[in-house]
Tab-separated table of C-alpha atoms and ligand atoms in Angstrom:
chain	number	residue	atom	x	y	z
A	1	MET	CA	40.518	3.520	34.380
A	2	THR	CA	43.600	5.334	32.990
A	3	ALA	CA	47.020	3.735	32.439
A	4	VAL	CA	50.339	5.492	33.122
A	5	ASP	CA	50.698	6.245	29.391
A	6	GLY	CA	47.330	8.000	29.426
A	7	SER	CA	45.451	5.304	27.446
A	8	THR	CA	42.165	3.960	28.711
A	9	VAL	CA	42.331	0.552	30.308
A	10	ARG	CA	39.003	-1.153	30.499
A	11	ASP	CA	38.453	-3.136	33.639
A	12	PRO	CA	37.050	-6.693	33.584
A	13	ASP	CA	33.653	-5.677	34.991
A	14	THR	CA	33.086	-3.136	32.217
A	15	LEU	CA	34.290	-5.585	29.581
A	16	ARG	CA	31.960	-8.230	30.961
A	17	ALA	CA	28.962	-5.916	30.906
A	18	ASP	CA	29.823	-4.940	27.317
A	19	MET	CA	30.121	-8.601	26.374
A	20	VAL	CA	26.684	-9.429	27.750
A	21	ARG	CA	25.180	-6.432	25.930
A	22	ALA	CA	26.824	-7.436	22.644
A	23	LEU	CA	25.629	-11.035	23.006
A	24	ARG	CA	22.085	-9.822	23.635
A	25	ASP	CA	22.222	-7.379	20.711
A	26	ARG	CA	23.262	-10.196	18.380
A	27	LYS	CA	20.544	-12.480	19.787
A	28	ALA	CA	23.156	-15.037	20.903
A	29	ILE	CA	21.726	-14.567	24.403
A	30	ALA	CA	17.962	-14.876	24.243
A	31	SER	CA	16.992	-15.728	27.823
A	32	GLU	CA	17.470	-14.126	31.232
A	33	PRO	CA	19.112	-17.154	32.921
A	34	VAL	CA	21.831	-17.299	30.232
A	35	ALA	CA	22.356	-13.537	30.481
A	36	ALA	CA	22.644	-13.813	34.267
A	37	ALA	CA	25.185	-16.650	33.991
A	38	PHE	CA	27.418	-14.645	31.615
A	39	ALA	CA	27.071	-11.592	33.838
A	40	ALA	CA	28.009	-13.543	36.965
A	41	LEU	CA	31.200	-15.184	35.736
A	42	PRO	CA	34.654	-13.573	35.572
A	43	ARG	CA	35.532	-14.957	32.118
A	44	HIS	CA	39.094	-13.614	32.226
A	45	ARG	CA	39.908	-15.823	35.217
A	46	PHE	CA	39.420	-18.878	32.989
A	47	ALA	CA	41.948	-17.392	30.530
A	48	PRO	CA	44.530	-15.983	32.944
A	49	ASP	CA	47.292	-15.703	30.318
A	50	ALA	CA	45.184	-13.945	27.672
A	51	PRO	CA	44.862	-10.175	27.221
A	52	LEU	CA	41.590	-8.928	28.718
A	53	ASP	CA	40.302	-7.696	25.344
A	54	LEU	CA	40.750	-11.146	23.845
A	55	ALA	CA	39.122	-12.919	26.778
A	56	TYR	CA	36.019	-10.715	26.405
A	57	ASP	CA	35.879	-10.619	22.577
A	58	ILE	CA	32.595	-12.355	21.746
A	59	HIS	CA	33.759	-13.846	18.443
A	60	ARG	CA	37.313	-14.912	19.211
A	61	THR	CA	38.569	-18.071	20.842
A	62	VAL	CA	41.380	-18.024	23.389
A	63	PRO	CA	44.201	-20.484	22.549
A	64	VAL	CA	44.918	-23.055	25.254
A	65	LYS	CA	46.921	-25.915	23.682
A	66	ARG	CA	48.426	-26.920	20.327
A	67	ASP	CA	49.777	-30.228	19.028
A	68	GLU	CA	53.290	-30.828	17.629
A	69	GLN	CA	52.175	-29.524	14.196
A	70	GLY	CA	50.952	-26.303	15.767
A	71	LEU	CA	47.272	-27.152	15.311
A	72	GLU	CA	44.968	-26.087	18.118
A	73	THR	CA	43.676	-28.985	20.208
A	74	SER	CA	42.055	-26.891	22.924
A	75	VAL	CA	40.702	-23.350	23.104
A	76	MET	CA	38.302	-21.421	25.267
A	77	SER	CA	35.367	-21.266	22.854
A	78	ALA	CA	34.102	-17.902	21.637
A	79	ALA	CA	31.486	-16.419	23.960
A	80	HIS	CA	29.062	-16.018	21.044
A	81	LEU	CA	29.075	-19.741	20.289
A	82	GLN	CA	28.879	-20.685	23.962
A	83	ALA	CA	25.803	-18.498	24.373
A	84	VAL	CA	24.113	-19.886	21.270
A	85	MET	CA	24.741	-23.470	22.384
A	86	LEU	CA	23.518	-22.843	25.928
A	87	GLU	CA	20.328	-21.369	24.478
A	88	GLN	CA	20.006	-24.441	22.251
A	89	ALA	CA	20.463	-26.646	25.310
A	90	ALA	CA	17.823	-24.812	27.405
A	91	VAL	CA	19.440	-25.906	30.669
A	92	GLU	CA	17.109	-25.629	33.678
A	93	PRO	CA	17.642	-25.511	37.433
A	94	GLY	CA	18.126	-28.947	38.988
A	95	MET	CA	19.318	-30.646	35.794
A	96	ARG	CA	22.205	-33.084	35.489
A	97	VAL	CA	24.491	-31.996	32.673
A	98	LEU	CA	27.514	-33.588	31.011
A	99	GLU	CA	29.923	-31.376	29.088
A	100	ILE	CA	32.311	-33.184	26.721
A	101	GLY	CA	35.452	-31.073	26.174
A	102	SER	CA	36.549	-29.037	29.194
A	103	GLY	CA	37.971	-25.614	29.840
A	104	GLY	CA	36.188	-24.600	33.003
A	105	TYR	CA	34.320	-21.500	31.852
A	106	ASN	CA	31.489	-23.211	30.005
A	107	ALA	CA	31.058	-25.769	32.781
A	108	ALA	CA	30.833	-22.910	35.295
A	109	LEU	CA	28.171	-21.211	33.135
A	110	ILE	CA	26.238	-24.483	33.177
A	111	GLN	CA	26.650	-24.708	36.967
A	112	GLU	CA	25.090	-21.233	37.223
A	113	LEU	CA	22.147	-22.472	35.116
A	114	VAL	CA	21.508	-25.729	37.015
A	115	GLY	CA	21.931	-24.070	40.425
A	116	CYS	CA	22.617	-25.823	43.699
A	117	ASP	CA	20.131	-28.649	43.003
A	118	GLY	CA	21.764	-29.602	39.715
A	119	ALA	CA	25.015	-31.379	38.876
A	120	VAL	CA	27.637	-30.660	36.227
A	121	THR	CA	30.277	-33.096	34.997
A	122	THR	CA	32.892	-32.058	32.463
A	123	VAL	CA	35.140	-34.604	30.752
A	124	ASP	CA	38.278	-34.068	28.681
A	125	ILE	CA	40.661	-36.477	26.984
A	126	ASP	CA	43.725	-34.345	27.838
A	127	ARG	CA	45.172	-34.386	31.352
A	128	ASP	CA	46.632	-30.862	31.002
A	129	ILE	CA	43.200	-29.518	30.142
A	130	VAL	CA	41.461	-31.311	32.994
A	131	ASP	CA	44.075	-30.057	35.479
A	132	ARG	CA	43.806	-26.515	34.136
A	133	ALA	CA	40.000	-26.586	34.235
A	134	ARG	CA	40.071	-27.926	37.809
A	135	ARG	CA	42.382	-25.093	38.923
A	136	CYS	CA	40.241	-22.394	37.286
A	137	LEU	CA	37.010	-23.843	38.697
A	138	ASP	CA	38.434	-24.062	42.230
A	139	ASP	CA	39.955	-20.567	42.035
A	140	THR	CA	36.617	-19.047	41.042
A	141	GLY	CA	34.500	-20.954	43.576
A	142	TYR	CA	32.974	-23.486	41.170
A	143	ASP	CA	34.352	-26.463	43.059
A	144	ARG	CA	31.023	-28.325	42.724
A	145	VAL	CA	31.685	-28.973	39.016
A	146	ARG	CA	33.079	-32.494	38.614
A	147	THR	CA	36.065	-32.859	36.251
A	148	VAL	CA	36.851	-36.238	34.675
A	149	LEU	CA	39.813	-37.384	32.574
A	150	ALA	CA	38.556	-39.774	29.859
A	151	ASP	CA	37.706	-40.124	26.187
A	152	GLY	CA	34.215	-38.625	25.956
A	153	GLU	CA	33.330	-41.216	23.298
A	154	ALA	CA	32.100	-43.398	26.175
A	155	GLY	CA	30.310	-40.510	27.884
A	156	VAL	CA	30.665	-40.634	31.667
A	157	PRO	CA	28.572	-43.629	32.801
A	158	ASP	CA	29.059	-42.802	36.468
A	159	GLY	CA	26.602	-39.922	36.771
A	160	ALA	CA	24.256	-40.887	33.920
A	161	PRO	CA	21.527	-40.398	32.888
A	162	TYR	CA	21.945	-36.740	31.972
A	163	ASP	CA	19.218	-34.252	31.127
A	164	ARG	CA	21.640	-32.499	28.806
A	165	ILE	CA	24.860	-33.537	27.082
A	166	ILE	CA	26.754	-30.618	25.542
A	167	VAL	CA	29.694	-31.481	23.304
A	168	THR	CA	32.291	-28.757	22.791
A	169	ALA	CA	34.566	-30.368	20.186
A	170	ALA	CA	33.593	-31.052	16.560
A	171	ALA	CA	32.164	-34.582	16.480
A	172	TRP	CA	32.204	-36.659	13.330
A	173	ASP	CA	29.669	-39.125	14.715
A	174	ILE	CA	27.317	-39.664	17.629
A	175	PRO	CA	28.509	-42.664	19.662
A	176	PRO	CA	25.903	-44.925	21.297
A	177	ALA	CA	26.902	-43.787	24.815
A	178	TRP	CA	25.735	-40.225	24.172
A	179	ILE	CA	22.245	-41.391	23.294
A	180	GLY	CA	22.231	-44.135	25.935
A	181	GLN	CA	23.235	-41.708	28.724
A	182	LEU	CA	20.455	-39.210	27.970
A	183	THR	CA	17.238	-39.245	29.982
A	184	GLU	CA	14.030	-40.008	28.101
A	185	LYS	CA	13.413	-36.274	27.602
A	186	GLY	CA	17.093	-35.459	27.343
A	187	ARG	CA	18.771	-33.204	24.814
A	188	LEU	CA	22.145	-33.532	23.099
A	189	VAL	CA	23.783	-30.384	21.727
A	190	VAL	CA	26.639	-31.387	19.460
A	191	PRO	CA	28.795	-29.708	16.810
A	192	LEU	CA	28.308	-32.333	14.100
A	193	THR	CA	30.650	-32.441	11.114
A	194	LEU	CA	29.253	-33.383	7.715
A	195	CYS	CA	31.629	-33.359	4.773
A	196	GLY	CA	34.008	-30.805	6.224
A	197	THR	CA	31.583	-28.323	7.789
A	198	THR	CA	30.284	-28.321	11.330
A	199	ARG	CA	26.928	-27.276	12.709
A	200	SER	CA	25.856	-27.158	16.325
A	201	VAL	CA	22.730	-29.316	16.313
A	202	ALA	CA	20.332	-29.556	19.265
A	203	PHE	CA	18.864	-33.062	19.198
A	204	ASP	CA	16.007	-34.429	21.285
A	205	ARG	CA	15.462	-38.143	21.700
A	206	ASP	CA	13.150	-39.650	19.125
A	207	GLY	CA	12.549	-43.358	19.712
A	208	GLU	CA	15.898	-45.127	19.445
A	209	GLY	CA	17.429	-42.127	17.689
A	210	LEU	CA	17.511	-38.336	17.716
A	211	ARG	CA	15.654	-35.536	15.964
A	212	SER	CA	16.892	-31.958	15.653
A	213	ARG	CA	15.170	-28.881	17.093
A	214	SER	CA	17.649	-26.272	15.842
A	215	TYR	CA	21.047	-25.936	14.200
A	216	CYS	CA	23.592	-23.278	13.342
A	217	LEU	CA	27.017	-23.077	11.751
A	218	ALA	CA	29.858	-23.559	14.250
A	219	ARG	CA	33.627	-23.990	14.324
A	220	PHE	CA	35.341	-26.208	16.850
A	221	VAL	CA	38.596	-28.056	17.343
A	222	PRO	CA	38.104	-31.669	16.204
A	223	ILE	CA	37.282	-34.442	18.596
A	224	GLN	CA	40.222	-36.746	19.341
A	225	GLY	CA	40.413	-40.367	20.423
A	226	GLU	CA	38.062	-43.183	19.393
A	227	GLY	CA	35.623	-40.843	17.696
A	228	ALA	CA	38.127	-38.921	15.536
A	229	ALA	CA	36.898	-38.007	12.051
A	230	GLU	CA	37.003	-40.454	9.166
A	231	GLU	CA	38.030	-38.038	6.466
A	232	ARG	CA	40.170	-38.233	3.358
A	233	LYS	CA	42.094	-35.205	2.143
A	234	VAL	CA	44.165	-34.877	-1.019
A	235	ALA	CA	46.234	-32.057	-2.438
A	236	LEU	CA	45.746	-31.849	-6.219
A	237	ARG	CA	48.590	-29.389	-6.640
A	238	ASP	CA	50.033	-26.608	-4.541
A	239	GLY	CA	47.080	-24.502	-3.432
A	240	ILE	CA	44.192	-26.869	-4.315
A	241	ALA	CA	42.883	-29.509	-1.921
A	242	LEU	CA	39.822	-31.725	-1.683
A	243	GLN	CA	38.366	-33.390	1.390
A	244	THR	CA	35.497	-35.815	1.807
A	245	ASP	CA	34.080	-38.251	4.339
A	246	ASP	CA	31.790	-39.906	1.796
A	247	LYS	CA	32.889	-43.415	0.894
A	248	ARG	CA	31.272	-43.171	-2.561
A	249	VAL	CA	33.643	-40.395	-3.655
A	250	ALA	CA	36.800	-41.447	-5.513
A	251	LEU	CA	39.449	-38.798	-4.925
A	252	GLU	CA	41.792	-39.343	-7.890
A	253	PRO	CA	44.433	-36.654	-7.438
A	254	THR	CA	46.150	-36.976	-10.822
A	255	ALA	CA	42.967	-37.015	-12.908
A	256	LEU	CA	41.372	-34.224	-10.863
A	257	ASP	CA	44.497	-32.120	-11.078
A	258	GLN	CA	44.520	-32.539	-14.871
A	259	ALA	CA	40.819	-31.602	-14.931
A	260	PHE	CA	41.772	-28.109	-13.733
A	261	ASP	CA	43.877	-27.732	-16.902
A	262	THR	CA	40.825	-28.369	-19.128
A	263	PRO	CA	38.686	-25.359	-20.129
A	264	ARG	CA	36.255	-24.216	-17.440
A	265	LEU	CA	32.570	-24.658	-18.136
A	266	ALA	CA	30.366	-22.026	-16.446
A	267	ARG	CA	26.613	-22.592	-16.062
A	268	TRP	CA	24.209	-20.112	-14.481
A	269	SER	CA	21.138	-21.243	-12.593
A	270	GLY	CA	18.926	-18.157	-12.811
A	271	ALA	CA	18.313	-18.796	-9.076
A	272	ALA	CA	19.110	-16.421	-6.229
A	273	TYR	CA	22.282	-16.955	-4.232
A	274	ASP	CA	21.789	-16.034	-0.570
A	275	LEU	CA	21.554	-17.743	2.837
A	276	PRO	CA	24.929	-19.365	2.079
A	277	ASP	CA	24.964	-21.605	5.169
A	278	GLU	CA	21.604	-23.114	4.325
A	279	LEU	CA	22.451	-23.590	0.660
A	280	GLU	CA	25.743	-25.178	1.571
A	281	LEU	CA	24.061	-27.674	3.869
A	282	TYR	CA	21.566	-28.574	1.151
A	283	LEU	CA	24.287	-29.054	-1.444
A	284	THR	CA	26.522	-31.089	0.856
A	285	LEU	CA	23.684	-33.491	1.571
A	286	SER	CA	22.169	-33.618	-1.899
A	287	LEU	CA	25.162	-33.924	-4.235
A	288	SER	CA	25.551	-37.543	-5.345
A	289	ARG	CA	29.359	-37.474	-4.801
A	290	PRO	CA	30.101	-34.638	-2.356
A	291	ALA	CA	33.507	-33.262	-1.432
A	292	ARG	CA	34.814	-29.900	-0.283
A	293	LEU	CA	37.138	-27.903	-2.512
A	294	HIS	CA	39.684	-25.481	-1.014
A	295	ALA	CA	41.891	-23.136	-3.041
A	296	ALA	CA	44.614	-20.652	-2.160
A	297	GLU	CA	44.226	-16.969	-2.943
A	298	TYR	CA	46.985	-16.809	-5.560
A	299	LEU	CA	45.193	-19.427	-7.684
A	300	VAL	CA	42.008	-17.368	-7.440
A	301	GLU	CA	43.982	-14.291	-8.523
A	302	GLN	CA	45.402	-16.272	-11.463
A	303	GLY	CA	41.819	-17.133	-12.485
A	304	LEU	CA	42.296	-20.886	-12.149
A	305	VAL	CA	39.790	-21.308	-9.310
A	306	ASP	CA	36.782	-19.208	-8.354
A	307	ALA	CA	36.828	-17.149	-5.147
A	308	SER	CA	34.029	-19.353	-3.715
A	309	ALA	CA	36.702	-21.990	-2.959
A	310	LEU	CA	38.736	-19.685	-0.696
A	311	LEU	CA	36.832	-20.744	2.420
A	312	GLY	CA	35.883	-24.149	1.051
A	313	VAL	CA	32.927	-24.884	-1.245
A	314	PRO	CA	30.770	-27.979	-1.828
A	315	ALA	CA	31.991	-29.821	-4.915
A	316	LEU	CA	30.643	-32.695	-6.983
A	317	VAL	CA	33.431	-35.098	-7.860
A	318	ALA	CA	33.085	-38.059	-10.235
A	319	ASP	CA	35.219	-39.842	-12.828
A	320	GLY	CA	38.104	-37.410	-12.578
A	321	SER	CA	35.801	-34.401	-13.147
A	322	ILE	CA	34.655	-31.716	-10.757
A	323	ALA	CA	31.890	-29.114	-10.448
A	324	TYR	CA	31.551	-26.464	-7.728
A	325	ARG	CA	29.398	-23.442	-6.912
A	326	THR	CA	30.069	-19.882	-7.931
A	327	ARG	CA	28.005	-16.670	-7.973
A	328	ARG	CA	27.674	-13.430	-9.914
A	329	GLU	CA	25.912	-10.166	-9.323
A	330	ASN	CA	22.334	-9.966	-10.513
A	331	GLU	CA	21.812	-6.420	-11.772
A	332	ASN	CA	18.020	-6.786	-11.801
A	333	THR	CA	17.645	-7.767	-8.154
A	334	GLY	CA	20.764	-6.170	-6.683
A	335	GLY	CA	21.587	-9.588	-5.189
A	336	PHE	CA	23.487	-12.572	-6.556
A	337	GLU	CA	22.744	-15.446	-8.912
A	338	SER	CA	24.204	-18.884	-8.219
A	339	GLY	CA	26.040	-20.897	-10.834
A	340	VAL	CA	28.485	-23.708	-11.372
A	341	ILE	CA	32.010	-24.081	-12.674
A	342	ALA	CA	32.993	-27.500	-13.970
A	343	HIS	CA	36.154	-29.093	-15.340
A	344	GLY	CA	37.002	-32.455	-16.907
A	345	ASN	CA	35.506	-34.937	-19.363
A	346	ARG	CA	32.213	-35.118	-17.499
A	347	ALA	CA	31.946	-31.397	-16.851
A	348	GLU	CA	28.593	-31.099	-18.695
A	349	THR	CA	26.915	-33.910	-16.744
A	350	LEU	CA	28.197	-32.730	-13.378
A	351	ALA	CA	27.212	-29.127	-14.102
A	352	ASP	CA	23.678	-30.282	-15.002
A	353	GLU	CA	23.276	-32.140	-11.701
A	354	TYR	CA	24.675	-29.214	-9.713
A	355	VAL	CA	22.564	-26.540	-11.417
A	356	ALA	CA	19.411	-28.623	-10.939
A	357	LEU	CA	20.110	-28.658	-7.175
A	358	LEU	CA	20.738	-24.904	-7.049
A	359	ARG	CA	17.371	-24.338	-8.710
A	360	ARG	CA	15.541	-26.824	-6.482
A	361	TRP	CA	16.919	-25.259	-3.321
A	362	ALA	CA	15.942	-21.745	-4.428
A	363	ARG	CA	12.467	-22.930	-5.427
A	364	ASP	CA	11.624	-25.257	-2.516
A	365	HIS	CA	13.869	-24.749	0.507
A	366	ARG	CA	15.292	-21.243	0.516
A	367	ARG	CA	14.746	-20.208	4.098
A	368	GLN	CA	16.540	-20.205	7.441
A	369	GLY	CA	16.259	-23.430	9.415
A	370	ALA	CA	14.534	-25.454	6.693
A	371	ALA	CA	16.353	-28.684	7.555
A	372	THR	CA	15.488	-31.344	10.132
A	373	PHE	CA	18.328	-33.686	11.073
A	374	ARG	CA	17.726	-37.212	12.283
A	375	TYR	CA	20.293	-39.570	13.702
A	376	LEU	CA	19.446	-43.257	13.415
A	377	PRO	CA	21.849	-45.495	15.340
A	378	GLY	CA	22.546	-49.081	14.360
A	379	ASN	CA	23.189	-50.960	11.148
A	380	VAL	CA	23.553	-48.870	8.029
A	381	PRO	CA	20.766	-49.693	5.552
A	382	SER	CA	21.811	-50.710	2.057
A	383	PRO	CA	21.333	-48.940	-0.237
A	384	LEU	CA	21.749	-45.746	1.776
A	385	PRO	CA	18.520	-43.685	1.603
A	386	GLN	CA	18.634	-40.520	-0.533
A	387	GLY	CA	20.008	-37.583	1.465
A	388	ALA	CA	21.495	-39.840	4.155
A	389	VAL	CA	25.090	-39.696	5.354
A	390	GLN	CA	26.807	-42.815	6.600
A	391	LYS	CA	28.604	-42.560	9.932
A	392	ARG	CA	30.399	-45.146	12.046
A	393	HIS	CA	27.548	-45.893	14.470
A	394	GLY	CA	24.529	-45.035	12.346
A	395	ILE	CA	23.270	-42.599	9.724
A	396	VAL	CA	22.357	-38.927	9.600
A	397	THR	CA	19.368	-38.059	7.453
A	398	VAL	CA	18.147	-34.579	6.665
A	399	THR	CA	14.680	-33.691	5.443
A	400	TRP	CA	13.752	-30.286	4.071
A	401	ASN	CA	10.612	-28.411	5.034
B	501	LIG	C1	36.904	-26.125	22.381
B	501	LIG	S1	37.718	-26.993	23.658
B	501	LIG	C2	36.546	-26.967	24.970
B	501	LIG	C3	36.158	-25.608	25.400
B	501	LIG	C4	35.504	-25.558	26.747
B	501	LIG	N1	34.273	-26.309	26.829
B	501	LIG	C5	35.284	-24.123	27.229
B	501	LIG	O1	34.824	-23.983	28.342
B	501	LIG	O2	35.589	-23.181	26.547
B	501	LIG	C6	37.571	-28.666	23.112
B	501	LIG	C7	38.106	-29.676	24.081
B	501	LIG	O3	37.672	-30.959	23.689
B	501	LIG	C8	38.645	-31.869	24.143
B	501	LIG	N2	38.433	-33.165	23.484
B	501	LIG	C9	38.745	-33.526	22.219
B	501	LIG	N3	38.399	-34.789	22.000
B	501	LIG	C10	37.863	-35.260	23.143
B	501	LIG	C11	37.299	-36.496	23.545
B	501	LIG	N4	37.253	-37.526	22.721
B	501	LIG	N5	36.821	-36.604	24.800
B	501	LIG	C12	36.870	-35.553	25.671
B	501	LIG	N6	37.389	-34.370	25.334
B	501	LIG	C13	37.872	-34.211	24.101
B	501	LIG	C14	39.953	-31.189	23.829
B	501	LIG	O4	41.012	-31.707	24.607
B	501	LIG	C15	39.620	-29.738	24.140
B	501	LIG	O5	40.048	-29.381	25.440
């Protein structure tokens, strides 16, 4: 198609075909039913105000709503992530599926997958979003999808049990209703946040709890309402912030800020630095006092903080001291070596603990998908088992293969 100014305008059908091809090439789409669902749906009609290129960009989200501070509370998720999560969910014809967090498009994809014998319910906490999703679904012929206005923390009892529950906002915990509303062989796909990073985890039921089948890094807007995250964040000074959801961590802003004025201790592990997502998960769950360190670019340029903190890096925080991961080129291998930077009175001790973990990961667990997550609902055992993370309604444990 050619525009009046002579430029090429790509029509939605071409963009859609390109999107499906790109999702297949990147292995986000791995099965024919998911490919067929993406090919069938006019994605741009669920983002009527967005430019076509944005609507069909596989990695970008489409903004839908922001709060008073300008933070996004609702987006149309990136097609890449939607495809990955639908593959994790393995939705089959005839299933009953609950989506938590609406928009319309993903629910319509699920409707394609369950077919006319299945049933899809999508619930959102925000009336504007439910109304918008309803309009888009009706306009595109997906009027069979049921839309519900409620806090998804309670699931949607009317319609349970579900074969699949797919959560599309970052959840800090797994409330009892999500497990209770799954069928015996049901699966929950949920972007679960642990110490500031989120992974889409596909859980199957395992006795009273859940056991993971797969996981991958994901970014989502945070869940609101009853289940909102229990996180603490402190700014140490302009451009340096720490966040944690671990009750054992004492975030002492004055002492930690002063620690950055003490000389930096650098320790090298001799171990390879690669598979950053997997290493990060291991560190987050293995550090005795985990937090996440964020730094602004100008402080990195000044040499105060290492570049690893630009996107957030797992940190060990204790007694007003801090240690966090860094890396350097390894001329022998052509790759990178991991290391630690530490500040404060206890820099030596923290660096020792951190380096020992870097070495253990490289020796024992350095591969994709080495972790198995378990969610155990109910009373939190005391003391908390090694490698376990305390949540509101239970604990997450991770074992390494
Ligand atoms: C990423 S958007 C959903 C995207 C959507 N599934 C799509 O088709 O692209 C996340 C949604 O979760 C909703 N949400 C946040 N907390 C919620 C809660 N407790 N219960 C239900 N919905 C919630 C937000 O209002 C937002 O619309």
